CSV table of C-alpha atoms and ligand atoms in Angstrom, one decimal:
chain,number,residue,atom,x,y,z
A,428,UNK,CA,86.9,86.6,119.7
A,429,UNK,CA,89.2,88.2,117.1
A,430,UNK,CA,89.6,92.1,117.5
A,431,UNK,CA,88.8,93.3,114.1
A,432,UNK,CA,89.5,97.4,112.9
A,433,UNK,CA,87.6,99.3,111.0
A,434,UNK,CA,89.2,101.5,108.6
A,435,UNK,CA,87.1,104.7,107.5
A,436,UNK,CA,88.3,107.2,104.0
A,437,UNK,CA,85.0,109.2,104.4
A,438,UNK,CA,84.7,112.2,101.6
A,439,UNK,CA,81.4,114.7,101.1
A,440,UNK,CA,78.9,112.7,100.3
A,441,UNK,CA,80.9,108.9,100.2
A,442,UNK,CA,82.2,106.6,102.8
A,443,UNK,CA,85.1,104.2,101.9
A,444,UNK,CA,85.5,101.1,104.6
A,445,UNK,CA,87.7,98.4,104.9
A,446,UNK,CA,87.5,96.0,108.0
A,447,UNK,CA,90.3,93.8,109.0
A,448,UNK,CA,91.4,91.0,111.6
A,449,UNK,CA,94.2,92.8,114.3
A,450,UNK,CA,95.6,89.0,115.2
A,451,UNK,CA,98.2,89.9,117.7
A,452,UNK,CA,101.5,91.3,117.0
A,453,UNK,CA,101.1,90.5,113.3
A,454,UNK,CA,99.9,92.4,109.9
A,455,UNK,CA,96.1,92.9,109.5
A,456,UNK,CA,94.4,90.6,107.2
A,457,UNK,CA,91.5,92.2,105.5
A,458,UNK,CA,88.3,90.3,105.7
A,459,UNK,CA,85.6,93.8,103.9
A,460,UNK,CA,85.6,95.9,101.8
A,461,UNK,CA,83.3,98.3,100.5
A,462,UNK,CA,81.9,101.7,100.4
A,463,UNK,CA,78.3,104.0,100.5
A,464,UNK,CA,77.7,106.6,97.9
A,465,UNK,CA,75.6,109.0,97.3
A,466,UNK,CA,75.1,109.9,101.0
A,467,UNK,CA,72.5,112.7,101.9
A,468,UNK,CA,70.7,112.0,98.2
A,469,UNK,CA,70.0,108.7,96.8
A,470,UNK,CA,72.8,106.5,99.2
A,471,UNK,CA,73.8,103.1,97.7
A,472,UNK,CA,75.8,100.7,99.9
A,473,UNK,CA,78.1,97.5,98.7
A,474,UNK,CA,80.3,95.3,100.4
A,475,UNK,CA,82.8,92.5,99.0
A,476,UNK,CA,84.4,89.8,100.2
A,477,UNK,CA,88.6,90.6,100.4
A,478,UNK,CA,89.3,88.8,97.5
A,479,UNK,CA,86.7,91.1,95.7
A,480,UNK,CA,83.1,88.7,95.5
A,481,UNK,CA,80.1,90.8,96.1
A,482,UNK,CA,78.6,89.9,99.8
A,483,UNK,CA,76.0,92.4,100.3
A,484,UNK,CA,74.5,95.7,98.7
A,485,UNK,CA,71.7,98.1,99.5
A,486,UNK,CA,70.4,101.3,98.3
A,487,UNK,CA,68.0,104.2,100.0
A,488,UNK,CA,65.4,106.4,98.1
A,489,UNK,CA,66.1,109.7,97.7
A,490,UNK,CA,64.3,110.6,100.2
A,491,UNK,CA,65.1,108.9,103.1
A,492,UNK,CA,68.1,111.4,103.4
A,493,UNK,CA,70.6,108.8,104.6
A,494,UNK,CA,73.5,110.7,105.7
A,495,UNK,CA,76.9,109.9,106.9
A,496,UNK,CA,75.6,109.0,110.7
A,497,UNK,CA,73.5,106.5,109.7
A,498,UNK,CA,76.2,104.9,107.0
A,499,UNK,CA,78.4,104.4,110.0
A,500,UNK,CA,75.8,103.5,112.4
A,501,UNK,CA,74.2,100.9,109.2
A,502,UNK,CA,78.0,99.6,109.2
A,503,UNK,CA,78.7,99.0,112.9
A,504,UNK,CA,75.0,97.3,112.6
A,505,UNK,CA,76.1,95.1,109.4
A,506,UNK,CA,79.1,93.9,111.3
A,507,UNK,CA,77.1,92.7,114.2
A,508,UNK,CA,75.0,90.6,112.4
A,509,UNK,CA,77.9,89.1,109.8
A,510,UNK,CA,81.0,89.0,112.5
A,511,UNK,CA,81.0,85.8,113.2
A,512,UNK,CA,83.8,85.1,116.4
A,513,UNK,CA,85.0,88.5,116.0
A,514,UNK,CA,83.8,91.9,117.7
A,515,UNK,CA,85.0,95.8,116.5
A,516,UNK,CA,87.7,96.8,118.6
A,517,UNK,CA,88.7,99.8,117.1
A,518,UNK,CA,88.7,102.1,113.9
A,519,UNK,CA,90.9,104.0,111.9
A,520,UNK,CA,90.6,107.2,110.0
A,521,UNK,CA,92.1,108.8,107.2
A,522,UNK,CA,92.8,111.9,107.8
A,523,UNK,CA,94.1,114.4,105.4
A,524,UNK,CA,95.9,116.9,107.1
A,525,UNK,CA,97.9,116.8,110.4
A,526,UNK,CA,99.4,120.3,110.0
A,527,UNK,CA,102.8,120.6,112.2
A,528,UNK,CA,101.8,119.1,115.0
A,529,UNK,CA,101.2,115.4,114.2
A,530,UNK,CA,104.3,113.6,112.4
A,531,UNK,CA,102.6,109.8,113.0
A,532,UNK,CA,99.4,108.4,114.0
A,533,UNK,CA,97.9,109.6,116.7
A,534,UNK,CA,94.7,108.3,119.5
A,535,UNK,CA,92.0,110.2,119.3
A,536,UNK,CA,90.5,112.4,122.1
A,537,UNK,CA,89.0,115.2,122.6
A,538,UNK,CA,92.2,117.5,122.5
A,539,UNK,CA,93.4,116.0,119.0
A,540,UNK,CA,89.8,116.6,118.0
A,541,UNK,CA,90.0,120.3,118.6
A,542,UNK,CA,93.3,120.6,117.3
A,543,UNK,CA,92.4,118.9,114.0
A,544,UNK,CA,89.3,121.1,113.7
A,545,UNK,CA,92.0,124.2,113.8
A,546,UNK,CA,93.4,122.3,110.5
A,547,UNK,CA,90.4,123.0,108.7
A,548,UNK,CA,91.2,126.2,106.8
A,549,UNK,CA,94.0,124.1,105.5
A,550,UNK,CA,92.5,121.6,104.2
A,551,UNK,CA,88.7,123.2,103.3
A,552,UNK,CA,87.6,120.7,100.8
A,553,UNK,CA,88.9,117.6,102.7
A,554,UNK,CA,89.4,117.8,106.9
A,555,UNK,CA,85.9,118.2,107.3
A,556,UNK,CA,84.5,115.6,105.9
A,557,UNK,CA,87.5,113.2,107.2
A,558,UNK,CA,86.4,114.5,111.2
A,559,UNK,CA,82.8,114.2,110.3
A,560,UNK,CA,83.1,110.1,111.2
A,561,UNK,CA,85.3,110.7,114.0
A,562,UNK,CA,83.3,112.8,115.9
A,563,UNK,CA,80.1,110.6,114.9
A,564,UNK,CA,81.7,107.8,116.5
A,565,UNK,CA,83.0,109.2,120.1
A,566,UNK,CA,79.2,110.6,120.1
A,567,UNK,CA,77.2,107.4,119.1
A,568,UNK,CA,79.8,104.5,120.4
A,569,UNK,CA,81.6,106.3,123.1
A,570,UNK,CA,84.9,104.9,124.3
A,571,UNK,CA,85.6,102.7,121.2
A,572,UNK,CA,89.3,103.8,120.5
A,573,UNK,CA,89.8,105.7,117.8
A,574,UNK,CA,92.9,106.4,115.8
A,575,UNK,CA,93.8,109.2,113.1
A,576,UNK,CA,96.4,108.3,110.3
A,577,UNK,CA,97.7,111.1,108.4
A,578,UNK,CA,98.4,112.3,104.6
A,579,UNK,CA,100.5,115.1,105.4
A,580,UNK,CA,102.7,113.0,108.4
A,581,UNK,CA,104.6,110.7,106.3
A,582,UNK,CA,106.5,113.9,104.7
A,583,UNK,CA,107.6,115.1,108.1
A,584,UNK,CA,111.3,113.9,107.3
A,585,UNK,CA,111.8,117.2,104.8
A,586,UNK,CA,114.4,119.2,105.3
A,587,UNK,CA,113.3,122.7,106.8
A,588,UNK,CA,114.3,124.4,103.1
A,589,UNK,CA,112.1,121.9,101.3
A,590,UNK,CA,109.3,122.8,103.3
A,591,UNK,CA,110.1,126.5,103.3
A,592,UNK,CA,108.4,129.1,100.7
A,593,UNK,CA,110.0,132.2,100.2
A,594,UNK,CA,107.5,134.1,102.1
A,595,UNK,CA,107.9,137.0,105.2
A,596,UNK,CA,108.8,135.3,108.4
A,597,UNK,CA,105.2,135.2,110.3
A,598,UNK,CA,103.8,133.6,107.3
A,599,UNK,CA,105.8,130.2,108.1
A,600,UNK,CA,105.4,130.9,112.1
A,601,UNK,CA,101.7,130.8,111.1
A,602,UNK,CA,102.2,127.8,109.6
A,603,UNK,CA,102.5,128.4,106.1
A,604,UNK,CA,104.6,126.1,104.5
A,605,UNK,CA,104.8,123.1,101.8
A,606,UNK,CA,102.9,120.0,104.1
A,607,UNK,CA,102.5,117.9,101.2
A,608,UNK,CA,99.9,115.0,100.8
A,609,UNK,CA,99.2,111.5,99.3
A,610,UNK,CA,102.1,110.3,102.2
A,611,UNK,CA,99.6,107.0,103.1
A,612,UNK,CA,100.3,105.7,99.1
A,613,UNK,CA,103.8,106.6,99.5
A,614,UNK,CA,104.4,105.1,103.0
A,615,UNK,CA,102.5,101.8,101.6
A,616,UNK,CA,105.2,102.2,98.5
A,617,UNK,CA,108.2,102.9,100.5
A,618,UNK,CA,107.0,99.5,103.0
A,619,UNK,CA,106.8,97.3,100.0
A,620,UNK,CA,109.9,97.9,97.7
A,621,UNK,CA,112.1,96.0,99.2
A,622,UNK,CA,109.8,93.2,98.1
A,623,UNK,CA,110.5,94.2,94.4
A,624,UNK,CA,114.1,95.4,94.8
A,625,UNK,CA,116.3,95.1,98.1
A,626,UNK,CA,118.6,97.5,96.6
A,627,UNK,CA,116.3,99.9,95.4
A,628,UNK,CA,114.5,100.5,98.5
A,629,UNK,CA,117.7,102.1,99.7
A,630,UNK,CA,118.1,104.2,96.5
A,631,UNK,CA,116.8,107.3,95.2
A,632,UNK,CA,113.0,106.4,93.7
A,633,UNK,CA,110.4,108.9,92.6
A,634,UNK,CA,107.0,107.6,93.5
A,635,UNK,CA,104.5,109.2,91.0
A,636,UNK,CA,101.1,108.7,92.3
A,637,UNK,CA,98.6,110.0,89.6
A,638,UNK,CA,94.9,109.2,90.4
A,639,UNK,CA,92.1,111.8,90.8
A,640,UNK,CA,94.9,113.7,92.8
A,641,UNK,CA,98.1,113.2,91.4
A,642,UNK,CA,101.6,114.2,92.8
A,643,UNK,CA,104.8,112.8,93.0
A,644,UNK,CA,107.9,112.3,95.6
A,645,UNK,CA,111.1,111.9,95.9
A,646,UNK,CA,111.8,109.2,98.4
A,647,UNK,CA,115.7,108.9,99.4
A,648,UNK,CA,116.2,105.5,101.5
A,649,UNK,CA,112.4,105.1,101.4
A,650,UNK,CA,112.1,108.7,103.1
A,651,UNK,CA,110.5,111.6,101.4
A,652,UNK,CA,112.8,114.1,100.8
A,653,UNK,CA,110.7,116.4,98.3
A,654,UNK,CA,107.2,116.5,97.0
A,655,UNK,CA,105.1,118.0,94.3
A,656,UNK,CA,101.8,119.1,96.5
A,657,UNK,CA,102.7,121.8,98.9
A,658,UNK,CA,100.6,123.9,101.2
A,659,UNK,CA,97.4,122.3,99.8
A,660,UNK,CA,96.3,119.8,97.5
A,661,UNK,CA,95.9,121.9,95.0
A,662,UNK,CA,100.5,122.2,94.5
A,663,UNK,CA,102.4,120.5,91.7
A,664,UNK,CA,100.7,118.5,88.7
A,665,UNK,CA,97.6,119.1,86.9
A,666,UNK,CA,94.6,117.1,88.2
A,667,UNK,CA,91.4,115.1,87.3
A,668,UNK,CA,89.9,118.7,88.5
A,669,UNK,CA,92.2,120.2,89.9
A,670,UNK,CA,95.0,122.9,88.7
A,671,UNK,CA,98.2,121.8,90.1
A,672,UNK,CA,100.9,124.8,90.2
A,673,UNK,CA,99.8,127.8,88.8
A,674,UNK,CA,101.5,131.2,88.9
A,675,UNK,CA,99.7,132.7,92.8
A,676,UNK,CA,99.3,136.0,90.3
A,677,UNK,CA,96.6,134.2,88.3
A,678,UNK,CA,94.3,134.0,91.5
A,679,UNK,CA,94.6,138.1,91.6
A,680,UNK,CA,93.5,138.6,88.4
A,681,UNK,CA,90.7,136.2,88.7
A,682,UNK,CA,90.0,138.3,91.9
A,683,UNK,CA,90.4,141.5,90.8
A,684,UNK,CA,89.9,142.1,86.9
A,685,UNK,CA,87.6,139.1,86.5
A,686,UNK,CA,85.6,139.6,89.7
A,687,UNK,CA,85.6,136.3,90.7
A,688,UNK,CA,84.8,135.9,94.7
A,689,UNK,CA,87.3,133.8,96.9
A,690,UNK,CA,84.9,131.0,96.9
A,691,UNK,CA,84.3,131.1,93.0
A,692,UNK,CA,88.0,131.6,92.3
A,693,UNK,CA,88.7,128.0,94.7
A,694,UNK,CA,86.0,126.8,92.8
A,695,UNK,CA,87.3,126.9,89.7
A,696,UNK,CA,90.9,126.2,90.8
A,697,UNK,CA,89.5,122.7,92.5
A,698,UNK,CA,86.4,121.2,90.4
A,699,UNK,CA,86.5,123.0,87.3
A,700,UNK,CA,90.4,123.6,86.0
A,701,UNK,CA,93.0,120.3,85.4
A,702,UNK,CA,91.8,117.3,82.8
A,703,UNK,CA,88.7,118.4,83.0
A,704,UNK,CA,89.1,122.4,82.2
A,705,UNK,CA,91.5,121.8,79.5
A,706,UNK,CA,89.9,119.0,77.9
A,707,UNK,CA,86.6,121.1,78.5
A,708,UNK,CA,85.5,117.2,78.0
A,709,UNK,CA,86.2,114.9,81.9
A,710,UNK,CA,88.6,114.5,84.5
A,711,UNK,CA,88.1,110.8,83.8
A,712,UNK,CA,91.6,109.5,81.9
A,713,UNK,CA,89.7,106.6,80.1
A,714,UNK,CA,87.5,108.8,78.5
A,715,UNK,CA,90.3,111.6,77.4
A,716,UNK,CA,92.1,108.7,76.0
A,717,UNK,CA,89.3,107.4,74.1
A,718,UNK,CA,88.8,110.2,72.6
A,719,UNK,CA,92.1,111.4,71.9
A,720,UNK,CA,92.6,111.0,68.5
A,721,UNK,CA,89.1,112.6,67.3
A,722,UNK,CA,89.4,115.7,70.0
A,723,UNK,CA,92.1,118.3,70.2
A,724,UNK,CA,91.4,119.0,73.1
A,725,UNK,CA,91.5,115.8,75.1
A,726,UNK,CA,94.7,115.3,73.4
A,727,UNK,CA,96.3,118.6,74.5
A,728,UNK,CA,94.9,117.7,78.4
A,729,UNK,CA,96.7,114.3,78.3
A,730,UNK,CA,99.7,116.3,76.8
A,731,UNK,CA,99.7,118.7,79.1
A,732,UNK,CA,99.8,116.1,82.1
A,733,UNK,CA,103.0,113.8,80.7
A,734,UNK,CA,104.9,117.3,80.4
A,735,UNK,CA,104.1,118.6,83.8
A,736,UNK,CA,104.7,115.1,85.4
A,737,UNK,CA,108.2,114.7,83.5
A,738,UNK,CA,109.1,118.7,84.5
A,739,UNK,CA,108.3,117.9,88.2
A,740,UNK,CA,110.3,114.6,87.8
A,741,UNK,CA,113.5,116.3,86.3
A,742,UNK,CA,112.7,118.8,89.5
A,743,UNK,CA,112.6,115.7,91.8
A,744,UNK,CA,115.8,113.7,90.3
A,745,UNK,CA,118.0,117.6,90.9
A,746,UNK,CA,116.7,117.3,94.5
A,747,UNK,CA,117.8,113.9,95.0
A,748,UNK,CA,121.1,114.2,93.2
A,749,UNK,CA,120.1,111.2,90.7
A,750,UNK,CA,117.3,108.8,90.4
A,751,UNK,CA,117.7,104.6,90.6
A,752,UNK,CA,114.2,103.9,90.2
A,753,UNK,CA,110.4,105.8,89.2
A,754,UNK,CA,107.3,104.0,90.7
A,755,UNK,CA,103.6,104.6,89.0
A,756,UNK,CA,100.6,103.9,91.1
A,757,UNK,CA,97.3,105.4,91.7
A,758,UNK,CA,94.2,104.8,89.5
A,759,UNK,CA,96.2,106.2,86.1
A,760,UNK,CA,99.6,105.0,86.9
A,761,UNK,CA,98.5,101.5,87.7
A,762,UNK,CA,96.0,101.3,84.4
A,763,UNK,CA,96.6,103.3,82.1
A,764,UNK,CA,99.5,101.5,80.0
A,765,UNK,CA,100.1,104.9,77.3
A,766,UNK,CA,100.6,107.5,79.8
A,767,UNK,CA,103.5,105.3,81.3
A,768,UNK,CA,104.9,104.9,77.9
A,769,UNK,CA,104.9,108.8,77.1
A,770,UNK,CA,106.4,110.0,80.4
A,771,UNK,CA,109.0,107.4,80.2
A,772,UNK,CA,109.7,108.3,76.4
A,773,UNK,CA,110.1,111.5,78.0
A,774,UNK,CA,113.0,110.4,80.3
A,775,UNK,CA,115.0,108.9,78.0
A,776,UNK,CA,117.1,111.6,78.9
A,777,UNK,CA,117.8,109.7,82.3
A,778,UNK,CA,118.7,106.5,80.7
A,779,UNK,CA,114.8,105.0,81.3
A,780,UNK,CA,114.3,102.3,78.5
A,781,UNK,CA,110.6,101.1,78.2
A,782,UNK,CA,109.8,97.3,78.0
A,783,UNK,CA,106.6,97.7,76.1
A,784,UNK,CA,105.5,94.2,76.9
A,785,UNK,CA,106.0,94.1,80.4
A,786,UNK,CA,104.2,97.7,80.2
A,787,UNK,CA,101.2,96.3,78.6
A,788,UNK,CA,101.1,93.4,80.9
A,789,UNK,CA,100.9,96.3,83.7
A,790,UNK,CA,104.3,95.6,85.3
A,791,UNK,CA,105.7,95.0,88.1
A,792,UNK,CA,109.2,96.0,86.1
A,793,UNK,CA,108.3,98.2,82.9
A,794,UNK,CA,112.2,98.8,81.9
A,795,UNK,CA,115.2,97.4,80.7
A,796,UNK,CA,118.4,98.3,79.9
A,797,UNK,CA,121.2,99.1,82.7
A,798,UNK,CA,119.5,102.5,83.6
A,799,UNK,CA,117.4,103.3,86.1
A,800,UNK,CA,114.2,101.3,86.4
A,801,UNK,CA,110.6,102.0,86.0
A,802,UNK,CA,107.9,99.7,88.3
A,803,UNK,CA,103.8,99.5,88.5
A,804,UNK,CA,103.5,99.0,92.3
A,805,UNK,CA,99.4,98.8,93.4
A,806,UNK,CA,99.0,101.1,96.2
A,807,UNK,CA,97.0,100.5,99.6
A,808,UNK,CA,96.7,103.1,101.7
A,809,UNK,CA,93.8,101.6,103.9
A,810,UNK,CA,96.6,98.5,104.6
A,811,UNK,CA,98.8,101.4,106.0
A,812,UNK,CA,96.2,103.1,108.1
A,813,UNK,CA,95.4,99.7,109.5
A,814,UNK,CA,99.4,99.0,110.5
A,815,UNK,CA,99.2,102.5,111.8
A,816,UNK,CA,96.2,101.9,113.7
A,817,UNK,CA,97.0,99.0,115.2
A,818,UNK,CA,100.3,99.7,116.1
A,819,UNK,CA,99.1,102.8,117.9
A,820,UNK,CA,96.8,100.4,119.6
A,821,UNK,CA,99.2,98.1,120.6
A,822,UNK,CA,101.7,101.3,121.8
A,823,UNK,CA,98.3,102.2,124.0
A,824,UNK,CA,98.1,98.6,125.5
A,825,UNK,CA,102.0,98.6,126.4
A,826,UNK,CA,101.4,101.8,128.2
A,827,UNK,CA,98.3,100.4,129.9
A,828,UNK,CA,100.2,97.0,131.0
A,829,UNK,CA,103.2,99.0,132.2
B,378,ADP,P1,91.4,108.9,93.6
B,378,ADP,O1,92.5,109.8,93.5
B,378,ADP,O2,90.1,109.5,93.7
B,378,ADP,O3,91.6,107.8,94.6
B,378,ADP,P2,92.0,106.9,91.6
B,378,ADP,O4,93.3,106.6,92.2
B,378,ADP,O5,90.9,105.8,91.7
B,378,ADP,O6,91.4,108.2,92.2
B,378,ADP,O7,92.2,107.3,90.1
B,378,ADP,C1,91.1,107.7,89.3
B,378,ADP,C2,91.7,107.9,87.9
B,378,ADP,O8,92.2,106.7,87.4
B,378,ADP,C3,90.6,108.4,86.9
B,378,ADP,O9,91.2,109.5,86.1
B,378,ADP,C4,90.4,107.2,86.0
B,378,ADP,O10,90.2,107.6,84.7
B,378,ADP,C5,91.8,106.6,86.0
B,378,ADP,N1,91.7,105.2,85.6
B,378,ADP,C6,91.1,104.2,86.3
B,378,ADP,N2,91.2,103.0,85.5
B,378,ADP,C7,91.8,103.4,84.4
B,378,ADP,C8,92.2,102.7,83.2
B,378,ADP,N3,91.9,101.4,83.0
B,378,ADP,N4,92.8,103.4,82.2
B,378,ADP,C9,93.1,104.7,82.4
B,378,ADP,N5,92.8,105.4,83.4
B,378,ADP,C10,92.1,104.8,84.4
């Protein structure tokens, strides 16, 4: 039988799965991949081959109120019945926030449980739903290991001043500090760069990572030294729908002269503010683009986006001292072929020159020229939660055998 891993990104009301092979002492091969939607309302389920042919697909009515539980309960069924010579021997979660105490993947029990439920306030909008599965699992399949890969953990290597606001004291005793997030895409980027350029994986890259989220870091020897999202996910660069860094005096006027409550203030700040509020139009980059040239507005969103990103970058290259090397991933930086062109445009300044060509043929190398060089690296962050998973497995099984 081969031990196969499941690997679990579960938001509000969707559940992102990949399942792999954990052959022994080597990299996980994924053999699933898929997702459920709509969860709670009218859920939809597919699943795809790892090459990316459509195996399976259902959907539920309304309602039938199919919620989270049964998605992972419907999963661990669908697996039975298509696993063939291999049986679930583990699964791995995303989990956005780690806080201080957790700087690498970690076995779940119920201690870590508990102490990621004290997270919570941190991360509001996020921890909850990533526990949700977690605790589903040690209640439905008890004693099927469990282990919880972070987004925070990979920028544990800061520097105490990088991390540090220029708060009172208590606040950073009470844990207020810059965290950071997005650190599974970067540790999948730092892992692979050597691949692309030996001796930039042991220079000074920025790793701009512009999705739904978007953020950047600075990554000095493949460690992160500095990056753009802070306390929350809500720091740095504008956002499908979500701010980025705004002045903290905003939030008191919205408070008090606009009477705005807490929760309608975060609101807006979160789901209603980024592409989406400027534009007034969508947080969806392939509709802003396509209607650039007919709507102010979209175009002043998009322009508003390749400024802040080539602000935060000129911020980044000052903390590293230089930059060799700029890496776009995530949903916009791996598609979109014009928003690469305008923030490199923008960095002329750094000695980036665009190779249009290779940037329309989406990469991997975008520049030329002797500068530094610009690169369209895919990300994977479930492949990283499954390395993490199964090397905190295999740490388990030493221990065990020892
Ligand atoms: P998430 O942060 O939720 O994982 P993704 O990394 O999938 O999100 O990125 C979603 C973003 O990527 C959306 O703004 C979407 O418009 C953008 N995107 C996806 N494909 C393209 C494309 N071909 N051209 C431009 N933008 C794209």
């Amino acid at each position: 039988m081969i031990p196969v891993l499941i690997v679990l990104n579960a938001g509000s009301s969707s559940v992102k799965f990949q399942v792999y092979d954990m052959p022994d002492g080597t990299e996980p091969r994924l053999v699933w991949k898929g997702f459920y939607e709509g969860l709670g309302g009218a859920a939809h389920f597919v699943v795809r081959h790892a090459g990316g042919v459509d195996l399976d697909e259902k959907s539920w009515a309304p309602g039938e109120e199919f919620g989270h539980e049964d998605a992972l309960m419907h999963l661990v069924s669908w697996l039975r019945q298509h696993q063939e010579g291999r049986s679930l021997a583990a699964i791995g979660h995303r989990v956005v926030h780690g806080g201080e105490a957790y700087s690498s993947p970690v076995l779940v029990d119920e201690a870590v449980i508990q102490k990621l439920e004290t997270l919570v306030p941190l991360a509001p909008l996020h921890q909850p739903h990533n526990l949700e599965p977690i605790k589903i699992v040690r209640r439905r399949l008890s004693g099927m290991p469990q282990v919880a890969c972070f987004d925070t953990a990979f920028h544990q290597t800061q520097s105490d001043i990088a991390s540090l606001f220029a708060l009172p004291r208590e606040m950073r005793e009470r844990g207020v500090r810059r965290y950071g997030f997005h650190g599974l895409s970067y540790n999948y980027i730092a892992s692979v760069l050597r691949d692309y350029d030996p001796h930039l994986a042991e220079g000074r890259v920025i790793a701009a990572h512009l999705g739904n989220g978007a953020s950047l870091c600075a990554l000095d020897n493949g460690a992160s030294i500095a990056t753009t999202m802070g306390f929350s996910a809500l720091d740095g660069l504008p956002m499908g729908t979500r701010c980025g860094a705004v002045d903290a005096g905003v939030v008191f006027y919205m408070l008090r002269e606009m009477k705005l409550s807490p929760e309608e203030a975060e609101r807006v700040l979160y789901t209603k503010s980024g592409l989406l509020g400027v534009s007034g139009l969508s947080n969806d980059m392939r509709v802003l683009r396509a209607n650039a040239a007919a709507n102010a507005d979209a175009r002043r969103a998009i322009d508003l986006f390749v400024y802040r990103i080539t602000r935060e970058i000129g911020s980044l290259v000052a903390a590293l001292g230089g930059i060799d090397g700029l890496v776009f991933t995530g949903g916009i930086g791996e598609n979109d072929v014009a928003t690469r062109s305008e923030v490199i445009a923008r960095l002329a300044w750094a000695g980036f020159t665009l190779d249009e060509a290779a940037n329309r043929a989406g990469g991997p190398r975008i520049s030329s020229g002797p500068g530094p060089t610009a690169w369209v690296i895919p990300t994977n962050e479930e492949l990283v939660i499954a390395r993490q998973s199964c090397s905190a497995l295999g740490a388990r099984q030493a221990k065990l055998a020892s």
